[in-house]
Every structure is written in C-alpha cells, then in structure tokens.
mmCIF file of C-alpha atoms and ligand atoms in Angstrom:
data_model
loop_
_atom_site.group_PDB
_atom_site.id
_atom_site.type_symbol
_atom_site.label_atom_id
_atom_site.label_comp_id
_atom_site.label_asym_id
_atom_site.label_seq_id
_atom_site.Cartn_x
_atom_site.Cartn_y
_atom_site.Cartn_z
ATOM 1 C CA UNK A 286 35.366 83.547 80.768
ATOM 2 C CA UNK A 287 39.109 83.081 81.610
ATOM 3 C CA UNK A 288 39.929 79.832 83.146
ATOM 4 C CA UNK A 289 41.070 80.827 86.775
ATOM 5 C CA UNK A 290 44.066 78.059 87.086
ATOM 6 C CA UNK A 291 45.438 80.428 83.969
ATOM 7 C CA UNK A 292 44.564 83.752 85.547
ATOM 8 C CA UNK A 293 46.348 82.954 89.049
ATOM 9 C CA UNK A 294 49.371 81.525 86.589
ATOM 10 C CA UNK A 295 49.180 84.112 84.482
ATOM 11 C CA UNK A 296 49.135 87.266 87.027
ATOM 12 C CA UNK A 297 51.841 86.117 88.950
ATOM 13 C CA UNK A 298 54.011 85.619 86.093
ATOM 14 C CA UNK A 299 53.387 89.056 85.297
ATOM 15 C CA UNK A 300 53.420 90.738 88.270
ATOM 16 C CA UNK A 301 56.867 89.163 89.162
ATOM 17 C CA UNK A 302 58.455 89.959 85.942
ATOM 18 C CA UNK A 303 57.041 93.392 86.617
ATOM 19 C CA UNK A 304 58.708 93.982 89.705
ATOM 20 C CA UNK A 305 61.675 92.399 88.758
ATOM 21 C CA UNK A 306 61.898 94.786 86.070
ATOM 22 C CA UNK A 307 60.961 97.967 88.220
ATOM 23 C CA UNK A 308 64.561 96.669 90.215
ATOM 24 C CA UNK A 309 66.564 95.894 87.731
ATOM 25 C CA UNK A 310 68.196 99.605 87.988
ATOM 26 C CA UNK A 311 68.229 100.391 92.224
ATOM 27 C CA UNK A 312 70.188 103.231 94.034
ATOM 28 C CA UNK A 313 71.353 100.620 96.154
ATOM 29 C CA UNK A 314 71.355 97.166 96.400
ATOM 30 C CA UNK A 315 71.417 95.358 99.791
ATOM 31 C CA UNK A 316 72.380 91.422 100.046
ATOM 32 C CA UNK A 317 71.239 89.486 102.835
ATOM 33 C CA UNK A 318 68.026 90.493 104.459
ATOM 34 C CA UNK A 319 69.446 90.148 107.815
ATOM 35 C CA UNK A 320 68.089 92.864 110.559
ATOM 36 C CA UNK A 321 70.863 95.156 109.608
ATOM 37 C CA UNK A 322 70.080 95.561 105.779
ATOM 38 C CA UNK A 323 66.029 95.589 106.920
ATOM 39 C CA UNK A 324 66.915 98.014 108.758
ATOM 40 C CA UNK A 325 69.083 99.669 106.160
ATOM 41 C CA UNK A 326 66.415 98.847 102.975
ATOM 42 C CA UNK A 327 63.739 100.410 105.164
ATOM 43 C CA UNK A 328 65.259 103.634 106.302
ATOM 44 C CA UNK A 329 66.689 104.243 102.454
ATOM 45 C CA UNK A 330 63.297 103.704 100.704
ATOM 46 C CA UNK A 331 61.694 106.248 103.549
ATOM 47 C CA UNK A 332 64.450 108.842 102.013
ATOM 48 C CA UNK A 333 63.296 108.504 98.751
ATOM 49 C CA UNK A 334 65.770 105.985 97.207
ATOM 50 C CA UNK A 335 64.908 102.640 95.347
ATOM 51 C CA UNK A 336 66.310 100.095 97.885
ATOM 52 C CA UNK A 337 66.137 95.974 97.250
ATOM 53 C CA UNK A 338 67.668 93.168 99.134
ATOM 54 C CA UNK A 339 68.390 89.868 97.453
ATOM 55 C CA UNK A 340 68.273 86.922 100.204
ATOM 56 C CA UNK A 341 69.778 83.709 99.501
ATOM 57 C CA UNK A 342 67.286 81.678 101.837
ATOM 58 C CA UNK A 343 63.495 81.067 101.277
ATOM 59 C CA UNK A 344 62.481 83.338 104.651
ATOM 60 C CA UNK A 345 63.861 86.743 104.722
ATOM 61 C CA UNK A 346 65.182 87.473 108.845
ATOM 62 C CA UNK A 347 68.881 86.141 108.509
ATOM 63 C CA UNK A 348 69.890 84.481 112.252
ATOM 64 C CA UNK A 349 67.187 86.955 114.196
ATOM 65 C CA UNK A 350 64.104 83.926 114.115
ATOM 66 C CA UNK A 351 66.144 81.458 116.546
ATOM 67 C CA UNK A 352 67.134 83.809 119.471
ATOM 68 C CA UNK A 353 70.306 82.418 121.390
ATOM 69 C CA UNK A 354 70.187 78.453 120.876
ATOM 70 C CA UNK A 355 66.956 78.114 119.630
ATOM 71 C CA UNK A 356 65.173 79.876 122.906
ATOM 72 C CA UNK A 357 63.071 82.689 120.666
ATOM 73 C CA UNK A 358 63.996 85.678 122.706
ATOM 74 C CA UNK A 359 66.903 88.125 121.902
ATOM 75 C CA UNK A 360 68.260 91.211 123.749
ATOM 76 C CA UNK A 361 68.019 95.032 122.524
ATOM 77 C CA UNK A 362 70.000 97.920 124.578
ATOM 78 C CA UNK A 363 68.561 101.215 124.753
ATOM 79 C CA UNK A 364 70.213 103.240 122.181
ATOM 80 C CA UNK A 365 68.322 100.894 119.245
ATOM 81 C CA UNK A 366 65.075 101.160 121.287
ATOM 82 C CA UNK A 367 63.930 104.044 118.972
ATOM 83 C CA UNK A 368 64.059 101.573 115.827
ATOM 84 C CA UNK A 369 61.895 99.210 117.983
ATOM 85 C CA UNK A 370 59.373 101.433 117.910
ATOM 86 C CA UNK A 371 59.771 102.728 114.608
ATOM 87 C CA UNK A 372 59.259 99.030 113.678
ATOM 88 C CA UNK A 373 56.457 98.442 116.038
ATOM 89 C CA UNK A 374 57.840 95.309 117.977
ATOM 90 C CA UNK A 375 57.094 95.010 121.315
ATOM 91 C CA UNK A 376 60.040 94.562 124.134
ATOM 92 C CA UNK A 377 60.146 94.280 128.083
ATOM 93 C CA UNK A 378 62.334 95.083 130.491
ATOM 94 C CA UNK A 379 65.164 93.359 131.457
ATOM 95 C CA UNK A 380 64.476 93.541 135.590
ATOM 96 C CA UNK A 381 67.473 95.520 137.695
ATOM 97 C CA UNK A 382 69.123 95.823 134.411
ATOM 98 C CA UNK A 383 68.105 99.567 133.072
ATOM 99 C CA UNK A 384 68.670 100.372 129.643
ATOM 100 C CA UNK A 385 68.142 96.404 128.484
ATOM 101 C CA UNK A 386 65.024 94.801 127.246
ATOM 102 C CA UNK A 387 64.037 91.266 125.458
ATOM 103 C CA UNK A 388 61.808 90.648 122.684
ATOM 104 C CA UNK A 389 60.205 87.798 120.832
ATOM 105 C CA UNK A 390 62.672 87.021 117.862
ATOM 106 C CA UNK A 391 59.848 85.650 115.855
ATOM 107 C CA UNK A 392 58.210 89.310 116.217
ATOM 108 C CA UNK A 393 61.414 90.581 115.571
ATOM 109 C CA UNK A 394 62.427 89.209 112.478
ATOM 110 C CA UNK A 395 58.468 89.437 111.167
ATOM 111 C CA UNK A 396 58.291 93.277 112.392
ATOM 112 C CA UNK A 397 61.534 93.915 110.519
ATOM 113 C CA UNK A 398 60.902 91.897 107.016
ATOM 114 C CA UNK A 399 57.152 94.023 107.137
ATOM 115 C CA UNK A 400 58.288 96.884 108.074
ATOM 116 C CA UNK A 401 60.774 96.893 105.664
ATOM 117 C CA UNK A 402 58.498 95.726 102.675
ATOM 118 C CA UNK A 403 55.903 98.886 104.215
ATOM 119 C CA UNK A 404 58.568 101.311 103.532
ATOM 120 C CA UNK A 405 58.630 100.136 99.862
ATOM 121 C CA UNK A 406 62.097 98.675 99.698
ATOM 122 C CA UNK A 407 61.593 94.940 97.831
ATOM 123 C CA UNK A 408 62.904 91.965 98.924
ATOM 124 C CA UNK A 409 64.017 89.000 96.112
ATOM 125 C CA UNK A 410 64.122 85.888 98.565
ATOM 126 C CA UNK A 411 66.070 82.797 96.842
ATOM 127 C CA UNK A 412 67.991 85.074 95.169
ATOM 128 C CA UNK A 413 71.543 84.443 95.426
ATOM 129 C CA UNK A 414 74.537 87.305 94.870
ATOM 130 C CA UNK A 415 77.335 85.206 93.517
ATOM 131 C CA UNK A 416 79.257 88.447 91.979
ATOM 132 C CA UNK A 417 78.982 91.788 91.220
ATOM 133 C CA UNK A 418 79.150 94.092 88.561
ATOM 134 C CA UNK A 419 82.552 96.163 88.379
ATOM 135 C CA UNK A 420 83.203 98.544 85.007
ATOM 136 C CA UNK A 421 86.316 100.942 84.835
ATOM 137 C CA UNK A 422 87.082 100.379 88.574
ATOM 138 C CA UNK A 423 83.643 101.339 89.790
ATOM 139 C CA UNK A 424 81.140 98.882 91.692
ATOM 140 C CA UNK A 425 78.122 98.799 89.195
ATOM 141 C CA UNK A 426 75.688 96.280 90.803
ATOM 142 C CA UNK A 427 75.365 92.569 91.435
ATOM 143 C CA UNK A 428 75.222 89.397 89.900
ATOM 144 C CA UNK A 429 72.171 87.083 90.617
ATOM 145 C CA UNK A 430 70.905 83.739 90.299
ATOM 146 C CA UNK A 431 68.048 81.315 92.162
ATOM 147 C CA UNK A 432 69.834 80.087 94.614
ATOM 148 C CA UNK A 433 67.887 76.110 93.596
ATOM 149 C CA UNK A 434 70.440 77.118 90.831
ATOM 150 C CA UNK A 435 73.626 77.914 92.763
ATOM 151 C CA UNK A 436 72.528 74.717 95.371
ATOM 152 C CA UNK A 437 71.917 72.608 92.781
ATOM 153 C CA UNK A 438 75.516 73.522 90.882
ATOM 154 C CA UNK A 439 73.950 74.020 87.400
ATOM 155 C CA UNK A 440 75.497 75.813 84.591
ATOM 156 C CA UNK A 441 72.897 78.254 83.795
ATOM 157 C CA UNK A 442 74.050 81.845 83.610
ATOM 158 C CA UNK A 443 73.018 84.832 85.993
ATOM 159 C CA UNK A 444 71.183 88.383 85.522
ATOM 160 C CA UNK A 445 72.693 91.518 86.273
ATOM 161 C CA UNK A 446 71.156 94.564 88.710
ATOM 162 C CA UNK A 447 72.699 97.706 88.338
ATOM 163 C CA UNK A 448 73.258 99.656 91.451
ATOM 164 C CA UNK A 449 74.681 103.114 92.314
ATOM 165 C CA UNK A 450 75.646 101.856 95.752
ATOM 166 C CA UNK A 451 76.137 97.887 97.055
ATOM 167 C CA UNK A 452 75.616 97.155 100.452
ATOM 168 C CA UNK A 453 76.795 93.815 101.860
ATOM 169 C CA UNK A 454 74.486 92.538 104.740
ATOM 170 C CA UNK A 455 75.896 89.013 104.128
ATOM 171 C CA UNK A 456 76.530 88.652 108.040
ATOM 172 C CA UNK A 457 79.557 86.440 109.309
ATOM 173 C CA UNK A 458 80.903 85.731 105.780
ATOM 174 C CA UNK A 459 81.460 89.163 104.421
ATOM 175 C CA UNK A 460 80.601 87.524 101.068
ATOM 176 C CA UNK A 461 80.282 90.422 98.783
ATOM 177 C CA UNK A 462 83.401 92.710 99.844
ATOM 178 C CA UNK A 463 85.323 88.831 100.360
ATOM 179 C CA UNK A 464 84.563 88.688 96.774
ATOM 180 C CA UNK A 465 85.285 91.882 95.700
ATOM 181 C CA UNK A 466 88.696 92.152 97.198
ATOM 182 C CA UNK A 467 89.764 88.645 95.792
ATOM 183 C CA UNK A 468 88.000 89.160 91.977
ATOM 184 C CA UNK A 469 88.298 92.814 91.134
ATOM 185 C CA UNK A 470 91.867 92.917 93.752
ATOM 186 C CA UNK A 471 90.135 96.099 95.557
ATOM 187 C CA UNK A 472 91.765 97.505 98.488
ATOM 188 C CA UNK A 473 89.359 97.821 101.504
ATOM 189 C CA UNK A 474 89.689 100.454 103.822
ATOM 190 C CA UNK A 475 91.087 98.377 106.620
ATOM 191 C CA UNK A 476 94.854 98.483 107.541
ATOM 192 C CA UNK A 477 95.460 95.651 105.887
ATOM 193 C CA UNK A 478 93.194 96.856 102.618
ATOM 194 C CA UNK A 479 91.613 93.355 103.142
ATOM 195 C CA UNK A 480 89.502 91.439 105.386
ATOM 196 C CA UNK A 481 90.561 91.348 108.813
ATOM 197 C CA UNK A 482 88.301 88.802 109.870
ATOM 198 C CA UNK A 483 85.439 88.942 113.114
ATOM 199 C CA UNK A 484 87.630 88.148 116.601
ATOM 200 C CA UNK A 485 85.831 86.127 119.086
ATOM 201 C CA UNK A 486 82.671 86.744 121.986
ATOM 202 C CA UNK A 487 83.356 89.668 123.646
ATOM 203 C CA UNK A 488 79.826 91.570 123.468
ATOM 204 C CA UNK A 489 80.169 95.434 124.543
ATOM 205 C CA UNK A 490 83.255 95.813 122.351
ATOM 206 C CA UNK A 491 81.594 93.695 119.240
ATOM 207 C CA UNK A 492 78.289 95.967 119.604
ATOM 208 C CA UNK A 493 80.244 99.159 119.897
ATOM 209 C CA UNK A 494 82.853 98.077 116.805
ATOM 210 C CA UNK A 495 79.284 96.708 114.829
ATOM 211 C CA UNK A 496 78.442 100.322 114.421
ATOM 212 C CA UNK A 497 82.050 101.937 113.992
ATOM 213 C CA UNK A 498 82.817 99.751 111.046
ATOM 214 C CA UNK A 499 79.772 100.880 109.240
ATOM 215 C CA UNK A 500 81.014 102.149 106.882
ATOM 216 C CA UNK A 501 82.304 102.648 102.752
ATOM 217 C CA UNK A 502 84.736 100.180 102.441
ATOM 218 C CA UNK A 503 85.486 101.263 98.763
ATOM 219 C CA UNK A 504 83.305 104.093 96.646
ATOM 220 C CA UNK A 505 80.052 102.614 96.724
ATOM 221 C CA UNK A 506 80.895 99.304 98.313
ATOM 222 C CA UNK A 507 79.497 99.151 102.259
ATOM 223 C CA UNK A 508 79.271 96.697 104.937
ATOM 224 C CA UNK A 509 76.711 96.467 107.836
ATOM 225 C CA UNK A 510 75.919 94.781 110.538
ATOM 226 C CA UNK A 511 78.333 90.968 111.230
ATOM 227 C CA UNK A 512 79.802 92.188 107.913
ATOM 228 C CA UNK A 513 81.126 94.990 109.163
ATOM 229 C CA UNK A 514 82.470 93.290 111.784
ATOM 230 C CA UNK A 515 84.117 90.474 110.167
ATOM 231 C CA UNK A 516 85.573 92.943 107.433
ATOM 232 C CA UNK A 517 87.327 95.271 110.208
ATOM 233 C CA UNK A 518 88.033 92.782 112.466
ATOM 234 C CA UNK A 519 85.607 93.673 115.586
ATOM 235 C CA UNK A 520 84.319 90.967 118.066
ATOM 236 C CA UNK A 521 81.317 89.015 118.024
ATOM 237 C CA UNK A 522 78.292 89.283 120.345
ATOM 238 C CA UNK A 523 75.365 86.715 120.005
ATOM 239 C CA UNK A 524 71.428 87.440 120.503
ATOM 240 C CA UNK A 525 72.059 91.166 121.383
ATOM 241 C CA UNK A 526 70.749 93.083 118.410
ATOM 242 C CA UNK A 527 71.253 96.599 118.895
ATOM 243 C CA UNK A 528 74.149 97.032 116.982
ATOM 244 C CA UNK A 529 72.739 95.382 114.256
ATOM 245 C CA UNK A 530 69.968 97.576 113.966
ATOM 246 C CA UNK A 531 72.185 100.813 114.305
ATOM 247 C CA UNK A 532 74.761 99.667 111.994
ATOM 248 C CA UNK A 533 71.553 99.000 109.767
ATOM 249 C CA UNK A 534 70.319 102.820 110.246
ATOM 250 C CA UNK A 535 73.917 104.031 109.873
ATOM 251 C CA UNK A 536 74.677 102.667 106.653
ATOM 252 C CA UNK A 537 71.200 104.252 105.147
ATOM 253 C CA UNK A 538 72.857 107.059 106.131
ATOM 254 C CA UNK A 539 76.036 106.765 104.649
ATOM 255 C CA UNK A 540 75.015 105.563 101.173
ATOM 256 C CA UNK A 541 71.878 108.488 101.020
ATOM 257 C CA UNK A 542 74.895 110.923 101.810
ATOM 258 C CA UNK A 543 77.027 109.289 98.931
ATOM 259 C CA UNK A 544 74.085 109.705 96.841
ATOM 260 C CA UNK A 545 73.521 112.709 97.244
ATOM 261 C CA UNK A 546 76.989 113.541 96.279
HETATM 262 O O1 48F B 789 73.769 87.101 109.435
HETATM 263 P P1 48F B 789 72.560 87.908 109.223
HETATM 264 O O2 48F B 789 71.448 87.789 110.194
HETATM 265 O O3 48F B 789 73.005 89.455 109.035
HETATM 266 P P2 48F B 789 73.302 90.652 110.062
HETATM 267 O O4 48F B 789 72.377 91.747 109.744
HETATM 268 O O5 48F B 789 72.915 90.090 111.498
HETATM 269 C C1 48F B 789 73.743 89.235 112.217
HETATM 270 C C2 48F B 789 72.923 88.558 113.290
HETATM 271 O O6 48F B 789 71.835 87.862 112.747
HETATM 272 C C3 48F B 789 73.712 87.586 114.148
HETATM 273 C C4 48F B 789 74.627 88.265 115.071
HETATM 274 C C5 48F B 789 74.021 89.146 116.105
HETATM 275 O O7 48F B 789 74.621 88.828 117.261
HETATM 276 O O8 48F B 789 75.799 88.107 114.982
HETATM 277 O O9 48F B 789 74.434 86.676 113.323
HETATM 278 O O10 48F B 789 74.759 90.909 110.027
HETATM 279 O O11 48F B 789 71.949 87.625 107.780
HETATM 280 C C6 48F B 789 72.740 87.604 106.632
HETATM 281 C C7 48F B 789 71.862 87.131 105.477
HETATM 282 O O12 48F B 789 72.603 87.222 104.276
HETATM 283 C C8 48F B 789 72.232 86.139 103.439
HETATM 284 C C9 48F B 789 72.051 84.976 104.406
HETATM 285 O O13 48F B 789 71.245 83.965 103.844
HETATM 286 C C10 48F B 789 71.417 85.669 105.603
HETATM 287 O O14 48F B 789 70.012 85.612 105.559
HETATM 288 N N1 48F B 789 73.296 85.955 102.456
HETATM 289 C C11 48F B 789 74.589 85.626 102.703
HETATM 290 N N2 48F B 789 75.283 85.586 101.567
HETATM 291 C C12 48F B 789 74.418 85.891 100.557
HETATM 292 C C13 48F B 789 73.152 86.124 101.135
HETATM 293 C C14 48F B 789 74.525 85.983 99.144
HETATM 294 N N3 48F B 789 75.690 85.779 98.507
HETATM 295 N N4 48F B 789 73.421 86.294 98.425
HETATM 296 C C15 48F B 789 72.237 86.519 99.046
HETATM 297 N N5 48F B 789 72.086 86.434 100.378
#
C-alpha cells in the first residue's frame, strides 16, 4: 500500500508538470491576471483557443480585491453589465444614478479568477514574465520564472512559453510592451512608436480611452485594460471597472481575429 504523504507529493508533482507541459505551446499568452486579461483568458478559451495567464502575485485578481481605499465595493456602468452576468457576480443599483451599479470586489475578483479557470483558460500564479521571446522580428512567447526567484534576485535561469499572440495585462506598468520597445527597439503603434504613458484621474475619458486603446500594438503584441491606457496615453479612473472588463472582451476579440488570419 502506497504511503499517502508520497501519493499527495507525488500527484501533485505530476499533475503540475502535466499542465505545465499542456501550456508550454498557447495561442496566446496573457500576463497579469488582472480583470481585463480574466476577462480576456476567459472569452478566448470559450472560442476555442488555448489561453494562460502568468501572475506575478500569489492571488490571481490584480487591484479588483481592495475596492477604492480598501472599502470592498467597486463601480460597473451599464455597457459591461452583460459580462457581470456572464460571470455570475451579483451588482445593485446605484440609487438616482441609472445605468451605474456597485458590487462586492471580493465577489468580483473571485467570480472573475473562477470564471475564468471554468472556461478552461489556466492561470500560473507566482509566475513572473521578465521577457519575451522575439525570433526574426516576430513576438514568439514569454520568458518565465517564480517570482520567489525574481524577489529573491537569484541567478537561476528562466523557461520559455511559446505563444502565437502575447497579451500584456500588466496594468499601470505596461511591463511587457515597456520591455519590448526598449529590448527588441519595436515601434508601438502610438504617435510616438513608444509609450506615451497613463495621464492623470479624469474617469469618463480614461474608461472610454481603456477600451479604444485595445488594441495590437505590434503583430501579435496587445495591451488591455491600465496597459492600454498607460501605453497610449489615456487617463486614469479608479474603482470603476467597466472598461476593464470591455477592454478585456475586446482584446479576445482582436487576437481570435489575428488568429484566425
Ligand atoms: O493592474 P491590474 O489589476 O490589471 P488591469 O486589468 O486592471 C486595472 C485595475 O485593477 C485598476 C484600475 C481600474 O480603475 O486602474 O488598477 O489593467 O493587474 C495587473 C496584474 O499584472 C501582474 C500584477 O501582479 C497584477 O496582478 N503583473 C504585472 N507585471 C507582471 C505581472 C509580470 N511581469 N509578470 C506577471 N505578472
């Protein structure tokens, strides 16, 4: 009879290698499991493609768990109210202010990161993106390691994940197309060609411009949700989260359309 401390050792070892392996070679990669790429991951593995984020933190959710300064409730807007309830989170009405509602950001960010992993998409928490892959001028895929690894500054060497499409959920940083533009000296499609950085609060614009700048910022290279923002230099908004959410359906359909190509 097996000894069960080695079984439970034993099958997860397994099983994570397993799945590991089953992602190693994804039709798109997301980083940052922030609400737009669970939004994105979701709506992408529902179409049929093989969709993983890799999430630097421990807890999947990105800055949807704390609400606006730590009170747990967020505002949606009506146009992202269908993705509510394709999610199954609960909202209520915002009273004499039609169209608005607020929801529980601790159901939020749980709703998403399930309903998300229910689609099929994967998520690799403590996984940190730190470059990505780039052969004959083409985005490839990332570059990961355990982010204990990248915290703790040792020398160990990454893994690779190919991808036929990279989308960068990173949020306020931009950290992926940052990177790309400064180590494989691509030109973004921004006026500039580079980042033009996220402007300050100004929340109708920054929700609007969250959405517009969805979008393929080089072949295969995309930006959602703060990302977006910060790359084509729209406003911010705080603990409103429709545009997140849209951007997040938006760019699933942007990179299923380049895949399809
Ligand atoms: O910032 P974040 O929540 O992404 P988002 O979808 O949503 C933005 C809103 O939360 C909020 C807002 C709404 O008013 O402005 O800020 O744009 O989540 C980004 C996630 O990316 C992870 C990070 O830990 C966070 O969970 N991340 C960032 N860089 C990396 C990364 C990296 N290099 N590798 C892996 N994960």
């Amino acid at each position: 009879m097996a000894v069960i401390e080695h079984v439970i050792s034993s099958a997860i070892v397994s099983r994570f290698a397993a799945k590991l392996q089953e992602n190693l070679d994804l039709d798109v990669a997301l980083v940052g499991a922030g609400p737009s790429a669970l939004v994105a991951a979701r709506y992408l593995a529902e179409a049929g493609y093989k969709a993983a984020i890799f999430e630097r933190k421990l807890a999947p959710g990105g800055g949807t768990w704390g609400g606006g300064m730590l009170f747990n409730e967020v505002v949606v807007q009506e146009a992202a109210r269908p993705i509510l309830d394709d999610f199954n989170i609960n909202y209520v009405p915002i009273p004499d202010h039609p169209g608005y509602y607020t929801l529980d950001s601790v159901e939020m960010a749980s709703g998403l990161i399930f309903g998300c992993m229910k689609s099929g998409a994967r998520i690799f928490n403590a996984v940190s993106v730190e470059d990505i892959v780039f052969k004959s001028g083409q985005i490839g895929g990332l570059v990961i390691n355990w982010t204990p690894v990248e915290r703790l500054g040792m020398h160990v060497d990454p893994l690779t994940v190919l991808a036929r499409a990279v989308i960068d959920g990173t949020g306020h940083p931009s950290e992926i197309i940052n990177l790309a533009a400064a180590k494989a000296g691509i030109k973004l499609d921004t006026p500039t060609g580079g980042v033009l950085g996220e402007k300050p609060m100004w929340v109708d614009s920054g929700e609007a411009s969250t959405v517009e700048n969805t979008r393929e910022y080089f072949p295969g290279l995309f930006a959602c949700g703060m990302s977006a923002n910060n790359t084509a230099g729209g406003y911010r908004m705080g603990p409103i989260f429709g545009g997140m959410m849209l951007s997040g359906k938006r760019v699933a359909e942007l990179a299923a359309a380049r895949l399809a190509k």
